[in-house]
C-alpha positions as CSV (number, residue, x, y, z in Angstrom):
1,M,-23.5,32.3,-39.8
2,R,-21.5,29.1,-40.1
3,P,-21.8,26.8,-37.1
4,E,-18.7,26.6,-35.0
5,R,-16.9,23.3,-34.7
6,E,-14.9,22.0,-31.8
7,T,-11.2,21.7,-32.1
8,P,-10.2,18.1,-33.0
9,I,-9.2,16.0,-30.1
10,R,-5.5,15.4,-30.0
11,I,-4.0,12.9,-27.5
12,P,-0.3,13.6,-26.8
13,R,1.6,10.4,-27.6
14,K,4.1,11.1,-24.9
15,R,1.4,10.1,-22.3
16,L,0.2,6.9,-23.9
17,W,3.0,4.8,-22.5
18,M,1.7,5.5,-19.0
19,L,-1.6,3.7,-19.9
20,I,0.4,0.5,-20.4
21,L,1.6,0.4,-16.8
22,A,-1.8,-0.7,-15.3
23,P,-2.3,-3.8,-17.5
24,L,1.4,-4.6,-17.1
25,S,0.9,-4.6,-13.4
26,F,-2.0,-7.0,-13.6
27,I,0.1,-9.3,-15.8
28,F,2.8,-9.4,-13.2
29,L,0.2,-10.2,-10.5
30,L,-1.3,-13.0,-12.6
31,Y,2.1,-14.5,-13.3
32,A,3.1,-14.3,-9.6
33,G,-0.2,-16.1,-8.7
34,I,0.7,-18.9,-11.1
35,N,4.3,-19.0,-10.1
36,P,4.8,-18.2,-6.4
37,D,8.6,-18.6,-6.8
38,F,8.5,-15.3,-8.8
39,A,6.8,-13.5,-5.9
40,E,9.4,-14.9,-3.5
41,W,12.2,-13.7,-5.8
42,Y,10.6,-10.3,-6.0
43,A,10.3,-10.0,-2.2
44,V,13.9,-10.9,-1.6
45,N,15.7,-9.3,-4.6
46,L,13.6,-6.2,-5.4
47,Y,11.1,-5.4,-2.6
48,R,13.6,-5.7,0.3
49,P,16.3,-3.3,-0.9
50,V,13.9,-0.8,-2.4
51,S,11.6,-0.7,0.6
52,L,14.5,-0.4,3.0
53,A,15.9,2.5,1.0
54,L,12.5,4.3,1.0
55,N,12.2,3.7,4.7
56,R,15.6,5.2,5.4
57,I,14.4,8.4,3.7
58,S,11.0,8.6,5.3
59,A,12.6,7.8,8.7
60,S,14.6,11.0,8.6
61,V,11.5,12.8,9.9
62,P,10.2,10.5,12.7
63,F,7.4,12.9,13.8
64,M,5.6,13.1,10.5
65,S,4.2,10.5,8.1
66,F,5.2,11.2,4.5
67,G,2.5,8.8,3.4
68,E,-0.2,10.8,5.0
69,V,1.2,14.0,3.5
70,L,1.2,12.4,0.1
71,L,-2.5,11.3,0.6
72,I,-3.5,14.8,1.6
73,G,-1.6,16.3,-1.3
74,F,-3.2,13.8,-3.7
75,I,-6.7,14.8,-2.5
76,V,-5.9,18.5,-2.9
77,I,-4.5,18.0,-6.4
78,C,-7.6,16.0,-7.5
79,L,-9.9,18.8,-6.2
80,F,-7.7,21.4,-8.0
81,Y,-8.1,19.5,-11.3
82,V,-11.8,19.1,-10.9
83,V,-12.2,22.8,-10.3
84,R,-10.0,23.6,-13.3
85,L,-12.1,21.2,-15.4
86,V,-15.3,23.1,-14.5
87,Y,-13.7,26.4,-15.1
88,R,-12.5,25.4,-18.6
89,L,-15.8,23.9,-19.5
90,V,-17.5,27.2,-18.6
91,T,-14.9,29.6,-20.2
92,R,-13.5,27.7,-23.2
93,R,-14.7,26.3,-26.4
94,G,-14.0,22.7,-27.5
95,K,-15.5,21.1,-24.4
96,G,-15.0,17.6,-25.9
97,R,-11.2,18.2,-26.0
98,V,-11.2,19.6,-22.5
99,I,-13.0,16.5,-21.1
100,A,-10.9,14.1,-23.1
101,A,-7.7,15.7,-21.8
102,F,-9.0,15.6,-18.2
103,F,-9.9,11.9,-18.3
104,L,-6.6,11.1,-20.1
105,N,-4.7,12.7,-17.3
106,M,-6.7,10.8,-14.7
107,L,-6.2,7.5,-16.4
108,C,-2.5,8.1,-16.7
109,L,-2.3,9.0,-13.0
110,V,-4.3,5.9,-11.9
111,S,-2.1,3.7,-14.2
112,V,1.1,5.0,-12.7
113,M,-0.2,4.7,-9.1
114,V,-1.3,1.1,-9.8
115,F,2.1,0.2,-11.2
116,L,3.9,1.8,-8.2
117,F,1.6,0.0,-5.7
118,V,2.2,-3.4,-7.4
119,S,5.9,-2.9,-7.8
120,L,6.5,-1.4,-4.3
121,E,4.3,-3.7,-2.3
122,G,1.4,-5.4,-4.1
123,M,3.4,-8.4,-5.3
124,N,3.8,-9.5,-1.7
125,Y,0.2,-10.5,-1.6
126,R,1.1,-13.3,-4.1
127,R,3.8,-14.7,-1.8
128,R,3.3,-18.1,0.0
129,P,1.8,-17.9,3.5
130,F,4.3,-17.3,6.3
131,V,3.6,-20.8,7.8
132,Y,4.3,-22.4,4.4
133,N,7.7,-20.9,4.2
134,E,8.8,-21.3,7.8
135,Y,6.9,-24.5,8.9
136,P,6.3,-26.5,5.7
137,L,5.8,-29.7,7.8
138,I,2.8,-28.1,9.6
139,V,1.2,-27.2,6.2
140,E,1.6,-30.7,4.8
141,K,0.0,-32.4,7.8
142,K,-3.8,-32.7,7.9
143,Y,-5.7,-31.6,10.9
144,S,-9.2,-32.3,12.2
145,V,-11.8,-29.7,13.0
146,D,-11.4,-30.4,16.8
147,Q,-7.6,-29.8,16.6
148,L,-8.2,-26.5,14.8
149,E,-10.8,-25.5,17.4
150,E,-8.3,-26.4,20.2
151,A,-5.6,-24.2,18.6
152,C,-8.0,-21.3,18.3
153,L,-9.0,-21.6,21.9
154,Y,-5.4,-21.8,23.0
155,F,-4.5,-18.6,21.1
156,A,-7.5,-16.8,22.5
157,E,-6.5,-17.8,26.1
158,Q,-3.0,-16.5,25.4
159,A,-4.3,-13.2,24.1
160,T,-6.5,-12.9,27.2
161,L,-3.5,-13.5,29.5
162,Y,-1.5,-10.8,27.7
163,R,-4.4,-8.4,27.9
164,E,-4.6,-8.8,31.7
165,G,-1.1,-7.5,31.9
166,T,-1.9,-4.2,30.1
167,Q,-3.3,-1.0,31.4
168,E,-6.6,0.2,30.0
169,K,-9.0,3.1,30.1
170,S,-12.7,2.8,29.4
171,G,-12.1,-0.6,27.9
172,V,-9.3,0.6,25.6
173,A,-5.8,-0.8,26.1
174,L,-3.1,1.8,26.8
175,L,0.6,1.8,25.8
176,S,3.0,0.9,28.6
177,G,5.2,3.8,27.5
178,S,5.2,6.8,25.2
179,F,4.5,6.4,21.5
180,A,8.2,7.1,20.7
181,D,9.3,4.3,23.1
182,T,6.8,1.9,21.7
183,S,7.9,2.7,18.1
184,V,11.5,1.9,19.0
185,A,10.4,-1.3,20.7
186,V,8.4,-2.4,17.7
187,S,11.4,-1.8,15.4
188,E,13.7,-3.8,17.7
189,A,11.1,-6.6,17.9
190,Y,11.0,-7.0,14.1
191,G,14.8,-7.0,14.1
192,I,14.8,-9.9,16.6
193,I,12.1,-11.8,14.6
194,S,14.0,-11.3,11.3
195,E,17.0,-13.1,12.8
196,R,14.8,-16.2,13.4
197,Y,12.6,-16.1,10.3
198,E,14.0,-15.5,6.8
199,T,10.7,-14.3,5.4
200,V,10.5,-11.4,8.0
201,I,12.5,-8.3,7.0
202,G,14.1,-6.3,9.8
203,G,15.8,-3.0,9.8
204,Y,12.8,-0.8,9.3
205,S,12.0,2.2,11.5
206,G,9.0,2.0,13.9
207,P,5.5,3.2,13.3
208,K,4.8,7.0,13.1
209,P,2.0,9.1,14.5
210,V,-0.6,10.4,12.1
211,F,-2.7,13.6,12.1
212,F,-6.0,11.7,11.5
213,S,-5.4,9.1,14.2
214,V,-8.8,9.8,15.8
215,F,-10.7,9.3,12.5
216,M,-8.7,6.0,11.9
217,S,-9.7,4.8,15.4
218,M,-13.3,5.6,14.7
219,A,-13.1,3.5,11.6
220,Q,-11.5,0.7,13.6
221,I,-8.2,1.1,11.7
222,T,-5.3,0.5,14.1
223,G,-2.6,1.1,11.5
224,V,-1.8,1.3,7.8
225,Y,1.3,0.7,5.7
226,S,2.2,3.2,3.0
227,P,3.9,1.3,0.1
228,F,4.9,4.6,-1.6
229,T,7.0,5.7,1.4
230,A,7.6,2.3,3.2
231,E,6.2,3.6,6.4
């Protein structure tokens, strides 16, 4: 009997362009790090209108986080593809082709997600600090260690004073109103701040409740921003 040979591996060309997105994203990040003006231009001319548009869509359902649904769906899809990979390895010939197709799909998916993250939010990490944009004179001035220590103590005292005015249970601060009321108050507060500071973008909806709030609290995560849904 002649030995069986695996089917030659063929990579569809229509997917190869997706692999370019990840290195292209890193090039944008590197350029923004070298030229902060590019990051500022991105934040004002691209990020602001796109994120506001996404937020308008996601805000149409205030009781559910689209970002959390996408995360759950992503995990389910990954598990499905892993199970399908194992099934095909067991039932089909040409295992090399099956494995190559699986990893190609995963690389394409990761590349697209990296590009979406960088284009929808990641470039903001290359922006100048808030103080640099709003209070350039403070940045230019040099301060001693004692002055910095004094400033830290002042802010700690202010935080303590505000904490005394809050209700708490078992050492955990409680909201003064319902979650919905607090969400509206946060949105309104950002709107007021955006009128004073140009680098702060207002007009977004408030934070949303999440299904896995308890697990986030256990991990000391008080909140998270979803760049894919602007929530």
